[in-house]
Amino acid sequence: METLTAPGMVDAHVHLREPGAAHKEDIWTGTAAALAGGVVAVLDMPNNTPPIVDEETWRRKASAFRARAVADYGLFLGYAGGAVDPLPRLAPRAVGLKLYLDETFGNLLLGRDRLAEVFAAWPGPGPIAIHAESASIRIALETAAGTGRRVHICHVPSPDDLLSIASAREKGLEVTCEVTPHHLFLSTADVPRLGAFGQMKPPLLPPAEVQRFWELLGLVDIIASDHAPHTRAEKEGPNPPPGVPGLETTLPLLFWAVEQKRLTWERLWELVYTRPLEIYGLKPPAEAHIEVEWRGPYRLGARGYRTKCGWSPYAGKMAYGFIRCVTLHRRTVFAEGRLLAQPGEGRPLQRAESCSQRE
Ligand code: DOR
Ligand code: ZN
Ligand code: ZN
């Protein structure tokens, strides 16, 4: 049987829920799920409770990661209104600033009137990562042009948005973007079956739009899971929160796309490893690789995940390959389904010396 060696994924967009919602996921279960999915490092979002927006909340979250992470990590800073002075102070420690221009889970919605001021206050070196659904993408791009800031558009909502981002880039704007596996492997055709388990922000697209996304994949910088776990009970409740888990399924889904020749093996690692590190200006996780048993296809299971939420919207979807072994800092941290890392073995990703958008 063929075993392939690869660098492992750097998942540039996850919500590990600590502090504030450790009943959905915690740093330990989330980073363990990462390793099980062949993800050697995660970049964690700031929409926690309380949100990560100042020295105090930053310090607490960073020390929790230091104590319990088993994969490497970087943390985003958020902004919740008020004074902008925590931004330049914390910028050197954050992988980027995350701004929410549209309503979603958490309390970090930013009014458009403050956008230019907040952009201007962010000194980098990391980019400003943006949750924006179609209408606000244009505003984000305009503000980026006006302030000269480097922006990264998270989970691009549609192929049309991808085209407007690409055309802004052609005009010289420093803008990069990411697409999620749920916008590539699920569609509105799955919604009747999934119900609230198929609800996230931005929402799933019609099958024809998913097809267009695949055709336009050359314009995409990063594929990131947007791993956003919520419990089954919450999803089945009267006000289901948006979001789906994805850490353990992204690579097997993408491997199936490779096997089907929708994507090359080399391009896959650009999308999930090289570009995330370049865009966020980070050094690769030290002495890391994964081993993949190249076998399949098979259907993803409904159970057996390490994520605390315990479900997957991809159950029944075709996948390929099995993550057999993960090495991090020259140690075997995951092998044959067993987690071998101790809490706290995960390290913060280090900044690369120069942080340019493209080489
Ligand atoms: O579906 C989503 N869930 N979209 C987001 O932007 C936030 C995320 C969450 O934190 O649950
Ligand atoms: Zn978002
Ligand atoms: Zn997200």
Coordinates of C-alpha atoms and ligand atoms in Angstrom, one line a residue:
M1 CA 0.0 0.0 0.0
E2 CA 1.2 3.5 -0.9
T3 CA 2.1 5.9 2.0
L4 CA 2.6 9.5 1.0
T5 CA 4.5 12.0 3.1
A6 CA 3.3 15.6 3.2
P7 CA 3.9 18.8 5.3
G8 CA 0.5 18.7 7.0
M9 CA -2.1 21.4 6.9
V10 CA -1.9 24.9 8.5
D11 CA -5.5 25.6 9.0
A12 CA -5.8 29.4 8.8
H13 CA -9.4 29.7 10.2
V14 CA -10.7 27.8 13.2
H15 CA -12.8 28.5 16.3
L16 CA -11.6 26.4 19.2
R17 CA -14.1 28.1 21.6
E18 CA -11.9 28.8 24.6
P19 CA -12.6 30.8 26.6
G20 CA -16.3 31.0 26.9
A21 CA -17.8 28.0 25.1
A22 CA -15.7 25.0 26.1
H23 CA -18.8 22.9 26.1
K24 CA -18.6 23.1 22.2
E25 CA -14.9 22.6 21.9
D26 CA -11.8 23.3 23.9
I27 CA -8.2 23.9 23.1
W28 CA -7.2 20.4 23.9
T29 CA -10.1 18.6 21.9
G30 CA -9.8 21.1 19.1
T31 CA -6.0 20.7 18.6
A32 CA -6.4 16.9 19.0
A33 CA -9.0 17.0 16.3
A34 CA -6.5 19.0 14.2
L35 CA -3.8 16.4 14.5
A36 CA -6.3 13.6 13.7
G37 CA -7.1 15.5 10.6
G38 CA -3.5 16.0 9.5
V39 CA -3.5 19.6 10.6
V40 CA -0.2 20.6 12.3
A41 CA -1.1 24.2 13.1
V42 CA -4.3 26.3 13.5
L43 CA -5.0 30.0 13.5
D44 CA -7.7 30.6 16.1
M45 CA -10.4 33.3 15.8
P46 CA -11.1 35.9 18.5
N47 CA -14.9 35.7 18.7
N48 CA -14.7 34.1 22.2
T49 CA -16.6 35.0 25.3
P50 CA -15.2 37.4 26.3
P51 CA -13.9 38.4 22.9
I52 CA -10.1 38.7 22.5
V53 CA -9.6 42.4 22.1
D54 CA -7.2 43.7 24.8
E55 CA -4.1 42.8 26.9
E56 CA -6.1 41.0 29.6
T57 CA -8.2 38.8 27.3
W58 CA -5.2 38.2 25.1
R59 CA -3.0 37.1 27.9
R60 CA -5.5 34.7 29.3
K61 CA -6.2 33.0 26.0
A62 CA -2.5 32.8 25.1
S63 CA -1.7 31.1 28.4
A64 CA -4.5 28.6 28.0
F65 CA -3.1 27.7 24.6
R66 CA 0.4 27.4 26.0
A67 CA -0.9 25.0 28.7
R68 CA -3.2 22.8 26.6
A69 CA -2.6 22.9 22.8
V70 CA -1.2 19.8 21.2
A71 CA -0.9 21.3 17.7
D72 CA 1.0 24.5 16.9
Y73 CA -1.1 27.7 16.7
G74 CA -1.4 31.4 16.1
L75 CA -4.1 33.7 17.6
F76 CA -6.1 36.5 16.0
L77 CA -6.9 39.7 17.7
G78 CA -10.4 41.1 17.5
Y79 CA -11.9 44.6 17.9
A80 CA -15.1 45.2 19.8
G81 CA -15.5 49.0 19.5
G82 CA -14.0 51.8 21.7
A83 CA -10.4 52.9 21.8
V84 CA -8.2 51.5 19.0
D85 CA -5.0 51.7 21.1
P86 CA -4.9 47.9 22.0
L87 CA -4.5 47.2 18.3
P88 CA -0.9 48.5 17.7
R89 CA 0.2 47.3 21.1
L90 CA -0.9 43.7 20.5
A91 CA -0.3 43.6 16.7
P92 CA 3.2 42.1 17.0
R93 CA 1.8 39.1 18.9
A94 CA -1.2 38.4 16.7
V95 CA -1.2 36.6 13.4
G96 CA -3.7 39.2 12.2
L97 CA -6.6 41.4 13.1
K98 CA -10.0 39.8 12.5
L99 CA -12.9 42.1 11.8
Y100 CA -16.6 41.2 11.4
L101 CA -18.5 43.4 8.9
D102 CA -21.6 41.2 9.0
E103 CA -23.6 39.6 11.8
T104 CA -22.5 36.1 12.8
F105 CA -21.8 34.1 16.0
G106 CA -20.2 36.3 18.7
N107 CA -20.3 39.9 19.5
L108 CA -17.8 41.5 17.3
L109 CA -19.9 43.2 14.6
L110 CA -18.1 46.4 13.5
G111 CA -20.0 49.4 12.2
R112 CA -19.0 50.6 8.8
D113 CA -18.4 54.1 10.1
R114 CA -15.5 52.9 12.2
L115 CA -13.9 50.8 9.4
A116 CA -11.3 53.4 8.1
E117 CA -10.2 54.3 11.6
V118 CA -9.7 50.7 12.6
F119 CA -7.8 49.9 9.4
A120 CA -5.6 52.9 9.9
A121 CA -4.8 51.9 13.5
W122 CA -3.6 48.4 12.5
P123 CA 0.1 48.5 11.9
G124 CA 0.5 44.8 10.8
P125 CA 2.7 42.9 10.2
G126 CA -0.2 40.4 9.9
P127 CA -3.1 41.2 7.5
I128 CA -6.6 42.3 8.4
A129 CA -8.7 39.2 8.0
I130 CA -12.3 40.0 7.3
H131 CA -15.7 38.3 7.7
A132 CA -17.7 40.1 5.0
E133 CA -20.7 38.9 3.1
S134 CA -21.2 40.1 -0.4
A135 CA -22.2 43.7 0.0
S136 CA -19.6 44.5 2.6
I137 CA -16.8 42.9 0.7
R138 CA -16.8 46.0 -1.7
I139 CA -16.6 48.3 1.3
A140 CA -13.7 46.3 2.8
L141 CA -11.8 46.5 -0.5
E142 CA -12.5 50.2 -0.8
T143 CA -11.3 50.8 2.7
A144 CA -8.2 48.7 2.1
A145 CA -7.4 50.8 -1.0
G146 CA -8.0 54.0 0.9
T147 CA -5.7 53.1 3.9
G148 CA -3.1 50.9 2.1
R149 CA -3.7 48.0 4.4
R150 CA -3.2 44.4 3.5
V151 CA -6.5 42.5 3.7
H152 CA -7.5 38.8 3.6
I153 CA -11.1 38.0 2.9
C154 CA -12.2 34.9 4.9
H155 CA -14.6 32.3 3.6
V156 CA -15.4 34.0 0.3
P157 CA -19.2 33.8 0.0
S158 CA -19.6 33.2 -3.7
P159 CA -17.8 32.9 -7.1
D160 CA -18.8 36.5 -8.0
D161 CA -17.2 37.8 -4.8
L162 CA -14.1 35.8 -5.7
L163 CA -14.0 37.5 -9.1
S164 CA -14.3 41.0 -7.5
I165 CA -11.5 40.2 -5.2
A166 CA -9.4 39.0 -8.1
S167 CA -10.1 42.1 -10.0
A168 CA -9.2 44.3 -7.0
R169 CA -5.9 42.4 -6.8
E170 CA -5.3 43.0 -10.5
K171 CA -5.6 46.7 -9.9
G172 CA -2.8 46.4 -7.4
L173 CA -4.6 46.0 -4.1
E174 CA -2.9 43.7 -1.6
V175 CA -5.8 41.3 -1.0
T176 CA -5.8 37.6 -0.5
C177 CA -8.7 35.2 0.1
E178 CA -9.8 31.9 1.4
V179 CA -12.6 29.4 0.5
T180 CA -13.9 26.8 2.9
P181 CA -14.4 23.1 2.3
H182 CA -18.2 23.4 3.0
H183 CA -18.5 25.8 0.1
L184 CA -16.6 23.3 -2.1
F185 CA -18.1 19.9 -0.9
L186 CA -21.6 20.8 0.3
S187 CA -24.4 22.8 -1.4
T188 CA -28.0 23.8 -1.0
A189 CA -28.8 20.4 -2.2
D190 CA -27.6 19.1 1.2
V191 CA -29.7 21.5 3.2
P192 CA -33.0 19.4 3.3
R193 CA -31.0 16.5 4.8
L194 CA -28.8 18.6 7.1
G195 CA -31.2 21.2 8.3
A196 CA -29.5 23.4 10.9
F197 CA -26.4 21.2 10.7
G198 CA -25.9 22.7 7.2
Q199 CA -26.3 26.3 8.4
M200 CA -23.2 28.5 8.6
K201 CA -22.2 32.1 7.7
P202 CA -21.8 32.7 4.8
P203 CA -24.4 30.1 3.8
L204 CA -24.1 27.1 1.4
L205 CA -24.4 27.8 -2.3
P206 CA -26.5 26.2 -5.1
P207 CA -24.7 23.3 -6.9
A208 CA -24.0 25.4 -10.0
E209 CA -22.2 28.0 -7.9
V210 CA -20.1 25.3 -6.1
Q211 CA -19.1 24.1 -9.6
R212 CA -18.1 27.6 -10.5
F213 CA -16.0 27.8 -7.4
W214 CA -14.1 24.7 -8.5
E215 CA -13.5 26.3 -11.9
L216 CA -12.2 29.5 -10.3
L217 CA -10.0 27.7 -7.7
G218 CA -6.9 29.2 -9.4
L219 CA -7.9 32.6 -8.0
V220 CA -8.0 31.3 -4.4
D221 CA -5.1 31.6 -2.0
I222 CA -6.1 29.4 0.9
I223 CA -8.5 26.6 1.7
A224 CA -9.3 26.8 5.5
S225 CA -11.9 24.8 7.4
D226 CA -13.6 27.6 9.4
H227 CA -14.0 24.8 12.0
A228 CA -16.9 26.3 14.0
P229 CA -18.3 23.6 16.3
H230 CA -21.7 23.8 18.1
T231 CA -23.3 21.0 20.0
R232 CA -26.0 18.8 18.6
A233 CA -28.5 20.2 21.1
E234 CA -27.7 23.8 20.0
K235 CA -28.1 22.9 16.4
E236 CA -31.4 21.1 17.1
G237 CA -32.7 24.0 19.3
P238 CA -35.0 26.9 18.4
N239 CA -32.2 29.3 17.4
P240 CA -29.4 27.2 15.9
P241 CA -26.1 29.0 15.8
P242 CA -24.3 29.1 12.4
G243 CA -21.2 27.0 11.9
V244 CA -19.9 23.5 11.2
P245 CA -16.8 21.5 12.3
G246 CA -14.2 20.7 9.6
L247 CA -10.8 20.0 11.1
E248 CA -10.9 16.3 10.7
T249 CA -12.5 16.2 7.2
T250 CA -10.8 18.9 5.1
L251 CA -7.8 16.9 4.0
P252 CA -9.6 13.6 3.3
L253 CA -12.2 15.6 1.2
L254 CA -9.4 17.4 -0.7
F255 CA -7.5 14.1 -1.2
W256 CA -10.6 12.8 -2.9
A257 CA -10.5 15.9 -5.2
V258 CA -6.9 15.1 -5.9
E259 CA -7.7 11.5 -6.7
Q260 CA -10.5 12.7 -9.1
K261 CA -8.0 15.1 -10.7
R262 CA -10.0 18.2 -9.7
L263 CA -6.8 19.5 -8.0
T264 CA -3.1 18.5 -8.1
W265 CA -1.2 17.3 -5.1
E266 CA 1.2 20.2 -5.4
R267 CA -1.6 22.8 -5.6
L268 CA -3.3 21.2 -2.6
W269 CA -0.3 21.9 -0.4
E270 CA 0.0 25.5 -1.8
L271 CA -3.6 26.1 -0.7
V272 CA -3.4 24.5 2.8
Y273 CA 0.2 25.0 3.8
T274 CA 2.5 27.3 1.8
R275 CA 0.0 30.2 1.2
P276 CA -1.3 30.3 4.8
L277 CA 2.2 30.6 6.1
E278 CA 3.2 33.3 3.5
I279 CA 0.0 35.4 4.0
Y280 CA 0.3 35.4 7.7
G281 CA 4.1 35.8 7.6
L282 CA 4.8 32.7 9.7
K283 CA 7.6 30.2 9.9
P284 CA 6.6 26.6 9.2
P285 CA 5.9 24.4 12.2
A286 CA 9.2 22.9 13.2
E287 CA 10.2 19.4 12.1
A288 CA 6.6 18.5 11.1
H289 CA 5.1 16.2 8.5
I290 CA 2.2 13.8 8.1
E291 CA 1.9 10.3 6.6
V292 CA -1.1 9.5 4.5
E293 CA -2.2 6.0 3.6
W294 CA -3.3 6.5 0.0
R295 CA -6.3 4.3 -0.1
G296 CA -10.0 4.7 -0.8
P297 CA -12.4 6.1 -1.8
Y298 CA -14.7 5.7 1.3
R299 CA -17.6 7.6 2.8
L300 CA -17.0 9.9 5.8
G301 CA -18.5 8.7 9.0
A302 CA -21.3 10.2 11.1
R303 CA -19.3 9.4 14.4
G304 CA -15.9 8.8 15.7
Y305 CA -14.5 12.4 15.5
R306 CA -12.3 14.0 18.2
T307 CA -14.1 17.3 18.0
K308 CA -16.1 17.7 21.1
C309 CA -19.3 18.5 19.1
G310 CA -19.1 14.9 17.8
W311 CA -20.8 15.4 14.4
S312 CA -19.9 16.2 10.9
P313 CA -21.9 17.8 8.1
Y314 CA -19.9 15.7 5.6
A315 CA -21.1 12.3 6.9
G316 CA -21.7 10.2 3.8
K317 CA -19.5 12.3 1.5
M318 CA -16.8 10.7 -0.5
A319 CA -13.2 11.0 0.9
Y320 CA -9.8 9.5 0.2
G321 CA -6.7 8.6 2.2
F322 CA -6.2 8.1 5.9
I323 CA -3.9 10.2 8.2
R324 CA -1.8 7.5 9.7
C325 CA 0.9 9.5 11.5
V326 CA 1.6 13.1 12.4
T327 CA 5.1 14.3 13.4
L328 CA 5.6 17.6 15.1
H329 CA 8.8 19.0 16.6
R330 CA 10.3 15.7 15.5
R331 CA 8.0 13.8 17.8
T332 CA 5.2 11.4 16.8
V333 CA 2.2 13.2 18.2
F334 CA -0.5 11.1 16.5
A335 CA -0.3 7.6 15.2
E336 CA -2.9 4.9 14.1
G337 CA -5.8 6.8 15.6
R338 CA -4.0 7.5 18.9
L339 CA -3.1 10.9 20.3
L340 CA 0.5 10.7 21.7
A341 CA 1.0 14.4 22.5
Q342 CA 0.8 15.9 25.9
P343 CA -1.2 19.1 26.6
G344 CA 1.1 22.0 26.0
E345 CA 3.2 20.4 23.4
G346 CA 1.8 22.7 20.7
R347 CA 3.9 25.8 20.2
P348 CA 3.0 29.3 19.0
L349 CA 4.0 29.8 15.4
Q350 CA 6.9 32.1 15.0
R351 CA 7.0 35.1 12.7
A352 CA 9.1 34.8 9.5
E353 CA 11.6 37.7 9.3
S354 CA 9.9 39.4 6.4
C355 CA 6.2 39.3 6.0
S356 CA 5.4 40.0 2.3
Q357 CA 2.2 39.0 0.7
R358 CA 3.9 37.3 -2.2
E359 CA 7.5 36.0 -2.6
Ligands
DOR1 O1 -20.8 30.0 10.5 C1 -20.1 30.7 11.2 N1 -19.8 30.3 12.4 N2 -19.6 31.8 10.6 C2 -18.8 32.6 11.4 O2 -18.4 33.6 10.9 C3 -18.6 32.4 12.8 C4 -18.7 31.0 13.1 C5 -18.8 30.7 14.6 O3 -17.9 31.2 15.4 O4 -19.6 29.8 15.0
ZN2 ZN -16.6 34.4 9.6
ZN3 ZN -15.1 31.6 11.2

